[in-house]
Amino acid sequence: MDSVISLKNVNKIYGTQVKTQVLTDVCLEVERESFNSIIGASGSGKSTLLNIIGTLDRPTSGEVVINGVRTASLNKDELAALRNQTIGFVFQFHYLLPEFTALENVLMPARIKDGRVSAEVRERAEHLMSLMGIEKVKNNMAAKMSGGQQQRTSIARALINSPQIILADEPTGNLDSESTEAVYDIMRDINETLKTTFLIITHDRKITQKADRIVEIKDGRINLDIPASQAED
Ligand code: ADP
Ligand code: MG
């Protein structure tokens, strides 16, 4: 398998006095260009796992390799650069900057990466926003858009630097079912056209049913790992 994410025996223990083991010996290979969902009960360790994959958090032990790079040897600045260039994040709450337009929000990671925004990048942002169906509201203040529009903006923002990987933590958890379906279709479309690898934590059946693979986390371990076509209702 051509893995874009590789975890070997990842353990995560929180606390020094009272120790809580949240992840236990997690091994996971995620194939490049695949579309994957992570499911599991609340508190099972899904967000912890995604944050470790996203290098927002370090494991207590074990190895995390992202796009061929062993993250343990990287310092803070190198990790930030890896994140900015390789990974796009989509969270349940979008964290858009409310005082900026939708377009400026989408451009922000490119501004951070290059220090400036070229005409080419601006064109790419507008193209992504039209893929998301939000080109008409690109000059609206982020705070003045609907929840669905804001979430689509945050997906365009996650894609602006052409990351290999999108990590999404309950990206539709805050949306009505119509917007959920639209956002899902867009993500699947991006996966197919731009070849972006997706790892999506979700409770939503619409997403899990059409994913290539479902990984279930239970009490900090991988409990089930199956092609989505084998999932039972
Ligand atoms: P999920 O996303 O599946 O709901 P989380 O990964 O958020 O689960 O949390 C898993 C467990 O780890 C929970 O019991 C939670 O209370 C605990 N936990 C998460 N973050 C921390 C932290 N920073 N310090 C201590 N415990 C934490
Ligand atoms: Mg969570």
PDB file of C-alpha atoms and ligand atoms in Angstrom:
ATOM      1  CA  MET A   1       0.000   0.000   0.000  1.00  0.00           C
ATOM      2  CA  ASP A   2       1.153   3.539  -0.752  1.00  0.00           C
ATOM      3  CA  SER A   3       0.483   5.057   2.669  1.00  0.00           C
ATOM      4  CA  VAL A   4       0.179   8.793   3.072  1.00  0.00           C
ATOM      5  CA  ILE A   5      -0.399   8.313   6.814  1.00  0.00           C
ATOM      6  CA  SER A   6       1.349   5.618   8.817  1.00  0.00           C
ATOM      7  CA  LEU A   7       0.937   5.062  12.546  1.00  0.00           C
ATOM      8  CA  LYS A   8       2.933   2.424  14.404  1.00  0.00           C
ATOM      9  CA  ASN A   9       1.984   1.453  17.940  1.00  0.00           C
ATOM     10  CA  VAL A  10       0.734   4.864  18.895  1.00  0.00           C
ATOM     11  CA  ASN A  11      -0.068   5.303  22.581  1.00  0.00           C
ATOM     12  CA  LYS A  12      -1.415   8.433  24.206  1.00  0.00           C
ATOM     13  CA  ILE A  13      -1.526   8.918  27.945  1.00  0.00           C
ATOM     14  CA  TYR A  14      -2.873  12.136  29.421  1.00  0.00           C
ATOM     15  CA  GLY A  15      -1.891  13.400  32.869  1.00  0.00           C
ATOM     16  CA  THR A  16       1.132  12.895  35.086  1.00  0.00           C
ATOM     17  CA  GLN A  17      -0.419  12.261  38.524  1.00  0.00           C
ATOM     18  CA  VAL A  18      -3.564  10.535  37.387  1.00  0.00           C
ATOM     19  CA  LYS A  19      -2.783   8.827  34.110  1.00  0.00           C
ATOM     20  CA  THR A  20      -5.448   8.183  31.525  1.00  0.00           C
ATOM     21  CA  GLN A  21      -4.555   6.017  28.572  1.00  0.00           C
ATOM     22  CA  VAL A  22      -6.624   7.359  25.696  1.00  0.00           C
ATOM     23  CA  LEU A  23      -4.995   5.496  22.776  1.00  0.00           C
ATOM     24  CA  THR A  24      -3.499   2.013  22.994  1.00  0.00           C
ATOM     25  CA  ASP A  25      -1.166   0.540  20.364  1.00  0.00           C
ATOM     26  CA  VAL A  26      -2.899   2.108  17.394  1.00  0.00           C
ATOM     27  CA  CYS A  27      -1.467   0.957  14.065  1.00  0.00           C
ATOM     28  CA  LEU A  28      -3.015   2.496  10.968  1.00  0.00           C
ATOM     29  CA  GLU A  29      -2.008   2.804   7.324  1.00  0.00           C
ATOM     30  CA  VAL A  30      -4.051   5.191   5.193  1.00  0.00           C
ATOM     31  CA  GLU A  31      -3.762   4.756   1.468  1.00  0.00           C
ATOM     32  CA  ARG A  32      -2.938   7.772  -0.657  1.00  0.00           C
ATOM     33  CA  GLU A  33      -6.011   9.238  -2.441  1.00  0.00           C
ATOM     34  CA  SER A  34      -8.489   7.209  -0.361  1.00  0.00           C
ATOM     35  CA  PHE A  35     -11.656   8.411   1.374  1.00  0.00           C
ATOM     36  CA  ASN A  36     -11.969   7.132   4.931  1.00  0.00           C
ATOM     37  CA  SER A  37     -14.297   7.589   7.849  1.00  0.00           C
ATOM     38  CA  ILE A  38     -13.598   7.131  11.544  1.00  0.00           C
ATOM     39  CA  ILE A  39     -16.492   6.253  13.795  1.00  0.00           C
ATOM     40  CA  GLY A  40     -16.815   5.446  17.483  1.00  0.00           C
ATOM     41  CA  ALA A  41     -18.630   6.436  20.656  1.00  0.00           C
ATOM     42  CA  SER A  42     -18.078   9.795  22.291  1.00  0.00           C
ATOM     43  CA  GLY A  43     -14.902   9.702  24.384  1.00  0.00           C
ATOM     44  CA  SER A  44     -13.419   6.736  22.514  1.00  0.00           C
ATOM     45  CA  GLY A  45     -10.360   8.738  21.403  1.00  0.00           C
ATOM     46  CA  LYS A  46     -11.253   9.794  17.839  1.00  0.00           C
ATOM     47  CA  SER A  47     -10.322  13.468  18.163  1.00  0.00           C
ATOM     48  CA  THR A  48      -7.139  12.589  20.044  1.00  0.00           C
ATOM     49  CA  LEU A  49      -6.185  10.279  17.200  1.00  0.00           C
ATOM     50  CA  LEU A  50      -6.941  12.884  14.529  1.00  0.00           C
ATOM     51  CA  ASN A  51      -4.987  15.567  16.414  1.00  0.00           C
ATOM     52  CA  ILE A  52      -1.985  13.242  16.632  1.00  0.00           C
ATOM     53  CA  ILE A  53      -2.213  12.455  12.917  1.00  0.00           C
ATOM     54  CA  GLY A  54      -2.486  16.186  12.257  1.00  0.00           C
ATOM     55  CA  THR A  55       0.642  16.768  14.412  1.00  0.00           C
ATOM     56  CA  LEU A  56      -1.343  19.138  16.618  1.00  0.00           C
ATOM     57  CA  ASP A  57      -0.509  16.767  19.465  1.00  0.00           C
ATOM     58  CA  ARG A  58       2.333  14.283  20.003  1.00  0.00           C
ATOM     59  CA  PRO A  59       1.899  10.634  20.956  1.00  0.00           C
ATOM     60  CA  THR A  60       3.294   9.416  24.287  1.00  0.00           C
ATOM     61  CA  SER A  61       4.990   6.643  22.329  1.00  0.00           C
ATOM     62  CA  GLY A  62       4.900   5.214  18.837  1.00  0.00           C
ATOM     63  CA  GLU A  63       5.602   6.538  15.394  1.00  0.00           C
ATOM     64  CA  VAL A  64       3.679   8.949  13.184  1.00  0.00           C
ATOM     65  CA  VAL A  65       4.778   9.228   9.543  1.00  0.00           C
ATOM     66  CA  ILE A  66       2.996  11.807   7.393  1.00  0.00           C
ATOM     67  CA  ASN A  67       3.583  11.833   3.651  1.00  0.00           C
ATOM     68  CA  GLY A  68       6.842   9.949   4.213  1.00  0.00           C
ATOM     69  CA  VAL A  69       8.095  12.298   6.952  1.00  0.00           C
ATOM     70  CA  ARG A  70       8.802  10.933  10.448  1.00  0.00           C
ATOM     71  CA  THR A  71       7.265  13.592  12.632  1.00  0.00           C
ATOM     72  CA  ALA A  72       9.063  12.700  15.876  1.00  0.00           C
ATOM     73  CA  SER A  73      12.284  14.280  14.654  1.00  0.00           C
ATOM     74  CA  LEU A  74      10.686  17.597  13.676  1.00  0.00           C
ATOM     75  CA  ASN A  75      10.752  20.704  15.869  1.00  0.00           C
ATOM     76  CA  LYS A  76       7.793  23.029  16.363  1.00  0.00           C
ATOM     77  CA  ASP A  77       8.488  25.196  13.307  1.00  0.00           C
ATOM     78  CA  GLU A  78       9.095  22.204  11.050  1.00  0.00           C
ATOM     79  CA  LEU A  79       5.835  20.647  12.232  1.00  0.00           C
ATOM     80  CA  ALA A  80       3.968  23.880  11.537  1.00  0.00           C
ATOM     81  CA  ALA A  81       5.409  23.945   8.003  1.00  0.00           C
ATOM     82  CA  LEU A  82       4.465  20.296   7.424  1.00  0.00           C
ATOM     83  CA  ARG A  83       0.912  21.040   8.586  1.00  0.00           C
ATOM     84  CA  ASN A  84       0.592  24.179   6.495  1.00  0.00           C
ATOM     85  CA  GLN A  85       1.759  22.414   3.327  1.00  0.00           C
ATOM     86  CA  THR A  86       0.514  18.848   3.683  1.00  0.00           C
ATOM     87  CA  ILE A  87      -2.627  18.863   5.804  1.00  0.00           C
ATOM     88  CA  GLY A  88      -5.911  20.726   5.629  1.00  0.00           C
ATOM     89  CA  PHE A  89      -8.165  20.741   8.693  1.00  0.00           C
ATOM     90  CA  VAL A  90     -11.936  20.949   8.825  1.00  0.00           C
ATOM     91  CA  PHE A  91     -13.518  21.108  12.274  1.00  0.00           C
ATOM     92  CA  GLN A  92     -17.099  20.945  13.488  1.00  0.00           C
ATOM     93  CA  PHE A  93     -16.936  24.641  14.239  1.00  0.00           C
ATOM     94  CA  HIS A  94     -15.304  26.358  11.325  1.00  0.00           C
ATOM     95  CA  TYR A  95     -13.107  28.936  13.125  1.00  0.00           C
ATOM     96  CA  LEU A  96     -13.389  31.439  10.297  1.00  0.00           C
ATOM     97  CA  LEU A  97     -12.195  34.955  11.052  1.00  0.00           C
ATOM     98  CA  PRO A  98     -15.539  36.805  11.282  1.00  0.00           C
ATOM     99  CA  GLU A  99     -14.183  40.244  10.331  1.00  0.00           C
ATOM    100  CA  PHE A 100     -12.742  38.998   7.045  1.00  0.00           C
ATOM    101  CA  THR A 101     -14.564  38.129   3.849  1.00  0.00           C
ATOM    102  CA  ALA A 102     -15.081  34.507   2.855  1.00  0.00           C
ATOM    103  CA  LEU A 103     -12.445  34.905   0.132  1.00  0.00           C
ATOM    104  CA  GLU A 104      -9.895  36.390   2.554  1.00  0.00           C
ATOM    105  CA  ASN A 105     -10.514  33.478   4.915  1.00  0.00           C
ATOM    106  CA  VAL A 106      -9.891  30.990   2.107  1.00  0.00           C
ATOM    107  CA  LEU A 107      -6.663  32.810   1.189  1.00  0.00           C
ATOM    108  CA  MET A 108      -5.331  32.887   4.767  1.00  0.00           C
ATOM    109  CA  PRO A 109      -3.277  29.627   4.720  1.00  0.00           C
ATOM    110  CA  ALA A 110      -1.685  30.713   1.414  1.00  0.00           C
ATOM    111  CA  ARG A 111      -0.816  34.083   2.947  1.00  0.00           C
ATOM    112  CA  ILE A 112       0.777  32.282   5.888  1.00  0.00           C
ATOM    113  CA  LYS A 113       2.718  29.983   3.570  1.00  0.00           C
ATOM    114  CA  ASP A 114       4.004  32.525   1.046  1.00  0.00           C
ATOM    115  CA  GLY A 115       3.641  35.845   2.843  1.00  0.00           C
ATOM    116  CA  ARG A 116       1.672  37.174  -0.107  1.00  0.00           C
ATOM    117  CA  VAL A 117      -1.138  36.159  -2.444  1.00  0.00           C
ATOM    118  CA  SER A 118      -0.382  35.906  -6.162  1.00  0.00           C
ATOM    119  CA  ALA A 119      -3.001  36.361  -8.870  1.00  0.00           C
ATOM    120  CA  GLU A 120      -2.721  32.632  -9.506  1.00  0.00           C
ATOM    121  CA  VAL A 121      -3.523  31.743  -5.893  1.00  0.00           C
ATOM    122  CA  ARG A 122      -6.434  34.163  -5.886  1.00  0.00           C
ATOM    123  CA  GLU A 123      -7.760  32.451  -9.009  1.00  0.00           C
ATOM    124  CA  ARG A 124      -7.365  29.073  -7.336  1.00  0.00           C
ATOM    125  CA  ALA A 125      -9.302  30.327  -4.302  1.00  0.00           C
ATOM    126  CA  GLU A 126     -12.105  31.524  -6.553  1.00  0.00           C
ATOM    127  CA  HIS A 127     -12.121  28.213  -8.397  1.00  0.00           C
ATOM    128  CA  LEU A 128     -12.355  26.277  -5.113  1.00  0.00           C
ATOM    129  CA  MET A 129     -15.163  28.551  -3.962  1.00  0.00           C
ATOM    130  CA  SER A 130     -17.069  27.926  -7.170  1.00  0.00           C
ATOM    131  CA  LEU A 131     -16.562  24.152  -6.676  1.00  0.00           C
ATOM    132  CA  MET A 132     -18.117  24.666  -3.238  1.00  0.00           C
ATOM    133  CA  GLY A 133     -20.989  26.675  -4.699  1.00  0.00           C
ATOM    134  CA  ILE A 134     -20.136  29.793  -2.692  1.00  0.00           C
ATOM    135  CA  GLU A 135     -18.632  32.055  -5.368  1.00  0.00           C
ATOM    136  CA  LYS A 136     -21.620  34.397  -5.093  1.00  0.00           C
ATOM    137  CA  VAL A 137     -20.936  35.106  -1.420  1.00  0.00           C
ATOM    138  CA  LYS A 138     -17.151  35.312  -1.654  1.00  0.00           C
ATOM    139  CA  ASN A 139     -17.116  38.990  -0.651  1.00  0.00           C
ATOM    140  CA  ASN A 140     -19.501  38.538   2.281  1.00  0.00           C
ATOM    141  CA  MET A 141     -18.149  38.847   5.776  1.00  0.00           C
ATOM    142  CA  ALA A 142     -17.720  35.345   7.190  1.00  0.00           C
ATOM    143  CA  ALA A 143     -20.023  36.186  10.094  1.00  0.00           C
ATOM    144  CA  LYS A 144     -22.798  37.097   7.653  1.00  0.00           C
ATOM    145  CA  MET A 145     -23.105  33.701   5.964  1.00  0.00           C
ATOM    146  CA  SER A 146     -25.255  30.668   6.742  1.00  0.00           C
ATOM    147  CA  GLY A 147     -23.780  27.724   8.656  1.00  0.00           C
ATOM    148  CA  GLY A 148     -23.566  25.654   5.488  1.00  0.00           C
ATOM    149  CA  GLN A 149     -21.830  28.456   3.584  1.00  0.00           C
ATOM    150  CA  GLN A 150     -19.370  28.949   6.434  1.00  0.00           C
ATOM    151  CA  GLN A 151     -18.550  25.260   6.503  1.00  0.00           C
ATOM    152  CA  ARG A 152     -18.034  25.212   2.722  1.00  0.00           C
ATOM    153  CA  THR A 153     -15.739  28.220   3.134  1.00  0.00           C
ATOM    154  CA  SER A 154     -13.718  26.327   5.725  1.00  0.00           C
ATOM    155  CA  ILE A 155     -13.356  23.384   3.321  1.00  0.00           C
ATOM    156  CA  ALA A 156     -12.135  25.712   0.558  1.00  0.00           C
ATOM    157  CA  ARG A 157      -9.682  27.158   3.087  1.00  0.00           C
ATOM    158  CA  ALA A 158      -8.476  23.662   3.984  1.00  0.00           C
ATOM    159  CA  LEU A 159      -7.801  23.032   0.280  1.00  0.00           C
ATOM    160  CA  ILE A 160      -6.084  26.266  -0.723  1.00  0.00           C
ATOM    161  CA  ASN A 161      -2.512  24.996  -0.316  1.00  0.00           C
ATOM    162  CA  SER A 162      -3.362  21.778  -2.228  1.00  0.00           C
ATOM    163  CA  PRO A 163      -2.736  19.524   0.771  1.00  0.00           C
ATOM    164  CA  GLN A 164      -2.245  15.792   0.291  1.00  0.00           C
ATOM    165  CA  ILE A 165      -4.487  15.143   3.277  1.00  0.00           C
ATOM    166  CA  ILE A 166      -7.707  16.566   4.670  1.00  0.00           C
ATOM    167  CA  LEU A 167      -8.482  15.732   8.295  1.00  0.00           C
ATOM    168  CA  ALA A 168     -12.047  16.479   9.305  1.00  0.00           C
ATOM    169  CA  ASP A 169     -13.467  16.196  12.823  1.00  0.00           C
ATOM    170  CA  GLU A 170     -17.263  15.927  12.621  1.00  0.00           C
ATOM    171  CA  PRO A 171     -17.373  18.428   9.741  1.00  0.00           C
ATOM    172  CA  THR A 172     -21.134  18.197   9.301  1.00  0.00           C
ATOM    173  CA  GLY A 173     -22.003  17.806  12.980  1.00  0.00           C
ATOM    174  CA  ASN A 174     -23.427  21.294  13.032  1.00  0.00           C
ATOM    175  CA  LEU A 175     -25.380  21.262   9.756  1.00  0.00           C
ATOM    176  CA  ASP A 176     -28.880  20.314   8.647  1.00  0.00           C
ATOM    177  CA  SER A 177     -29.235  17.172   6.564  1.00  0.00           C
ATOM    178  CA  GLU A 178     -29.403  19.013   3.233  1.00  0.00           C
ATOM    179  CA  SER A 179     -26.167  20.915   3.870  1.00  0.00           C
ATOM    180  CA  THR A 180     -24.609  17.726   5.212  1.00  0.00           C
ATOM    181  CA  GLU A 181     -25.295  15.956   1.958  1.00  0.00           C
ATOM    182  CA  ALA A 182     -23.976  18.889  -0.099  1.00  0.00           C
ATOM    183  CA  VAL A 183     -20.793  19.171   1.953  1.00  0.00           C
ATOM    184  CA  TYR A 184     -20.274  15.424   1.732  1.00  0.00           C
ATOM    185  CA  ASP A 185     -20.731  15.404  -2.057  1.00  0.00           C
ATOM    186  CA  ILE A 186     -18.200  18.223  -2.390  1.00  0.00           C
ATOM    187  CA  MET A 187     -15.632  16.363  -0.296  1.00  0.00           C
ATOM    188  CA  ARG A 188     -16.081  13.200  -2.343  1.00  0.00           C
ATOM    189  CA  ASP A 189     -15.787  15.233  -5.527  1.00  0.00           C
ATOM    190  CA  ILE A 190     -12.556  16.857  -4.304  1.00  0.00           C
ATOM    191  CA  ASN A 191     -11.244  13.402  -3.414  1.00  0.00           C
ATOM    192  CA  GLU A 192     -11.912  12.191  -6.952  1.00  0.00           C
ATOM    193  CA  THR A 193     -10.787  15.250  -8.896  1.00  0.00           C
ATOM    194  CA  LEU A 194      -7.871  16.559  -6.806  1.00  0.00           C
ATOM    195  CA  LYS A 195      -6.860  13.119  -5.400  1.00  0.00           C
ATOM    196  CA  THR A 196      -6.862  14.463  -1.857  1.00  0.00           C
ATOM    197  CA  THR A 197      -6.844  11.825   0.873  1.00  0.00           C
ATOM    198  CA  PHE A 198      -9.707  12.260   3.345  1.00  0.00           C
ATOM    199  CA  LEU A 199      -9.945  11.083   6.940  1.00  0.00           C
ATOM    200  CA  ILE A 200     -13.287  12.108   8.389  1.00  0.00           C
ATOM    201  CA  ILE A 201     -14.600  11.563  11.893  1.00  0.00           C
ATOM    202  CA  THR A 202     -18.353  11.359  11.604  1.00  0.00           C
ATOM    203  CA  HIS A 203     -21.532   9.906  12.992  1.00  0.00           C
ATOM    204  CA  ASP A 204     -23.273  10.532   9.721  1.00  0.00           C
ATOM    205  CA  ARG A 205     -24.365   7.465   7.803  1.00  0.00           C
ATOM    206  CA  LYS A 206     -24.428   9.391   4.539  1.00  0.00           C
ATOM    207  CA  ILE A 207     -20.686   9.779   4.836  1.00  0.00           C
ATOM    208  CA  THR A 208     -19.808   6.358   6.224  1.00  0.00           C
ATOM    209  CA  GLN A 209     -21.892   4.536   3.625  1.00  0.00           C
ATOM    210  CA  LYS A 210     -20.009   6.018   0.712  1.00  0.00           C
ATOM    211  CA  ALA A 211     -16.513   6.025   2.214  1.00  0.00           C
ATOM    212  CA  ASP A 212     -13.904   3.566   0.926  1.00  0.00           C
ATOM    213  CA  ARG A 213     -13.206   2.398   4.424  1.00  0.00           C
ATOM    214  CA  ILE A 214     -14.610   2.623   7.936  1.00  0.00           C
ATOM    215  CA  VAL A 215     -12.367   2.494  10.989  1.00  0.00           C
ATOM    216  CA  GLU A 216     -14.065   2.144  14.349  1.00  0.00           C
ATOM    217  CA  ILE A 217     -12.312   3.297  17.514  1.00  0.00           C
ATOM    218  CA  LYS A 218     -13.400   1.737  20.769  1.00  0.00           C
ATOM    219  CA  ASP A 219     -11.774   2.581  24.095  1.00  0.00           C
ATOM    220  CA  GLY A 220      -8.711   3.926  22.309  1.00  0.00           C
ATOM    221  CA  ARG A 221      -8.150   0.894  20.101  1.00  0.00           C
ATOM    222  CA  ILE A 222      -9.056   0.054  16.556  1.00  0.00           C
ATOM    223  CA  ASN A 223     -12.056  -2.204  17.006  1.00  0.00           C
ATOM    224  CA  LEU A 224     -13.127  -2.619  13.402  1.00  0.00           C
ATOM    225  CA  ASP A 225     -11.504  -1.768  10.077  1.00  0.00           C
ATOM    226  CA  ILE A 226     -13.494  -2.642   7.000  1.00  0.00           C
ATOM    227  CA  PRO A 227     -14.248  -1.557   3.458  1.00  0.00           C
ATOM    228  CA  ALA A 228     -17.429   0.511   3.648  1.00  0.00           C
ATOM    229  CA  SER A 229     -19.254  -1.841   1.293  1.00  0.00           C
ATOM    230  CA  GLN A 230     -19.160  -4.491   4.023  1.00  0.00           C
ATOM    231  CA  ALA A 231     -20.636  -2.278   6.715  1.00  0.00           C
ATOM    232  CA  GLU A 232     -23.969  -3.475   8.026  1.00  0.00           C
ATOM    233  CA  ASP A 233     -26.900  -1.273   8.898  1.00  0.00           C
TER     234      ASP A 233
HETATM  235  P1  ADP B   1     -13.799  11.488  21.011  1.00  0.00           P
HETATM  236  O1  ADP B   1     -13.318  12.475  20.003  1.00  0.00           O
HETATM  237  O2  ADP B   1     -13.872  10.084  20.477  1.00  0.00           O
HETATM  238  O3  ADP B   1     -15.094  11.884  21.632  1.00  0.00           O
HETATM  239  P2  ADP B   1     -11.508  12.357  22.560  1.00  0.00           P
HETATM  240  O4  ADP B   1     -10.322  11.973  21.781  1.00  0.00           O
HETATM  241  O5  ADP B   1     -11.914  13.790  22.511  1.00  0.00           O
HETATM  242  O6  ADP B   1     -12.729  11.412  22.191  1.00  0.00           O
HETATM  243  O7  ADP B   1     -11.278  11.988  24.080  1.00  0.00           O
HETATM  244  C1  ADP B   1     -10.919  10.684  24.493  1.00  0.00           C
HETATM  245  C2  ADP B   1     -10.687  10.670  25.985  1.00  0.00           C
HETATM  246  O8  ADP B   1      -9.531  11.434  26.294  1.00  0.00           O
HETATM  247  C3  ADP B   1     -11.830  11.233  26.785  1.00  0.00           C
HETATM  248  O9  ADP B   1     -12.014  10.449  27.922  1.00  0.00           O
HETATM  249  C4  ADP B   1     -11.337  12.607  27.148  1.00  0.00           C
HETATM  250  O10 ADP B   1     -11.900  13.023  28.354  1.00  0.00           O
HETATM  251  C5  ADP B   1      -9.849  12.397  27.271  1.00  0.00           C
HETATM  252  N1  ADP B   1      -9.073  13.610  26.952  1.00  0.00           N
HETATM  253  C6  ADP B   1      -9.100  14.273  25.758  1.00  0.00           C
HETATM  254  N2  ADP B   1      -8.270  15.322  25.771  1.00  0.00           N
HETATM  255  C7  ADP B   1      -7.703  15.333  27.000  1.00  0.00           C
HETATM  256  C8  ADP B   1      -6.727  16.184  27.665  1.00  0.00           C
HETATM  257  N3  ADP B   1      -6.173  17.225  27.030  1.00  0.00           N
HETATM  258  N4  ADP B   1      -6.385  15.855  28.922  1.00  0.00           N
HETATM  259  C9  ADP B   1      -6.916  14.799  29.545  1.00  0.00           C
HETATM  260  N5  ADP B   1      -7.819  13.970  29.008  1.00  0.00           N
HETATM  261  C10 ADP B   1      -8.210  14.231  27.750  1.00  0.00           C
HETATM  262 MG    MG B   2     -14.208  14.235  19.275  1.00  0.00          MG
END
